[in-house]
Amino acid sequence: MKHRMIVAGLAGLAALSLVGCSVGSEVDDATSTGVPDTSDPSASTDASTGTDSGYTLTPKDLDGDGLITVGFAQVGAESGWRTANTDSYKEYFVEENGFKLVFADANQDADKQKQDVRDLISQGVELIDLAPVTDSGWEPVLQEAKDAGIPLIISDRQLSVPEDLYLTYFGGDMRAEGDRVVDWIKSYAADQGITDPINVVHLQGTMGSSAQKGRSEALSVGAPANDWNVVYEQTGEFTQAKGQEVMESFLQQGKDFNVIYSENDDMTYGAIDALVAHGLDPKDYIIASFDGNKSAVQMVVDGTIDVIGECDPLLGPQVGELIKQAAAGETIAKITYSTEGLIDSTNAADKVTTAFGS
Ligand code: GYE
């Protein structure tokens, strides 16, 4: 399949498939597993509350210094999204906003991150914000934070843990992001009357992270439902270097493919570099990515990337607002999903002006 075949009718199609691109957030209800029902990705339902979930800890300035000390257990520095996320915390959690920040970088190591959270507990921070590298083995650590009387917020990546172990989750709905991208590819191929088999190269993020699981699930459900073949599936660990490396090893196999479904922009950059190094034109392929870094959005404007499932990294102020509400005794939602949509040729020129990062 040639990308250049796929031009007519795009605007109408994309207009249909675009969902909520405005700035802000929507609340969804929590389930006992922490895994939301995403059968309708655009739906939002009534929020359940921290109190209803049996979690009673609220943020407080315990040491009387007039600030809430937030320990942030961050994933690492693997991607442009991550850098923007870290910057948004460092910029927001400062004294003039009523906070102090203690920053712990797990360097993408799930075991180290559990130790990071334990260190934050023993340092006596007044609240912990955990962006979990992967989603397993957290219950004992969350219980320790709770026993120490330290409220804990999960941000960015979700955890399937009982609701009485954390105050709130704030971040993306990864499955819904994936579903939007899958639907976009489906509509795009149908609109173009593509009859060739759809052969997908799937570059996965960090295995066991909710970002990988949600986006991968969307494809693993969407591919058989649409008669697509996933011809290659490999983790690129959300980094450009690894994305390039795994794409290169796929290209060496000489198999047919016409779609790349890459679970973040950094791996997409790497995959595109690999295509070019093999003398292939990225514009001949449907390239789907996630996040929405400025350079990636520019590549949509240029026609190299076809669609991006948006994911908002600028969580610092939004989490800060929730902390302030909870500290003031207000009821906050158990789960709040960032507002996210799609970026394609119909809106990329607008989006590029406000996109995060470089
Ligand atoms: O998509 C990727 C980053 O957890 C949503 O992590 C985040 C993901 C993001 O490394 O670029």
PDB file of C-alpha atoms in Angstrom, residues 3 282-283 285 298-306:
ATOM      1  CA  HIS A   3       0.497   6.281   1.357  1.00  0.00           C
ATOM      2  CA  PRO A 282       8.198   6.878   5.571  1.00  0.00           C
ATOM      3  CA  LYS A 283       5.406   8.564   3.604  1.00  0.00           C
ATOM      4  CA  TYR A 285       3.467   3.821   5.216  1.00  0.00           C
ATOM      5  CA  GLN A 298       5.336  18.898  12.906  1.00  0.00           C
ATOM      6  CA  MET A 299       5.892  15.539  11.203  1.00  0.00           C
ATOM      7  CA  VAL A 300       2.111  15.191  10.904  1.00  0.00           C
ATOM      8  CA  VAL A 301       2.026  18.632   9.269  1.00  0.00           C
ATOM      9  CA  ASP A 302       4.752  17.427   6.889  1.00  0.00           C
ATOM     10  CA  GLY A 303       2.877  14.185   6.148  1.00  0.00           C
ATOM     11  CA  THR A 304       5.444  11.796   7.620  1.00  0.00           C
ATOM     12  CA  ILE A 305       3.395  10.714  10.646  1.00  0.00           C
ATOM     13  CA  ASP A 306      -0.305  10.133   9.941  1.00  0.00           C
TER      14      ASP A 306
END
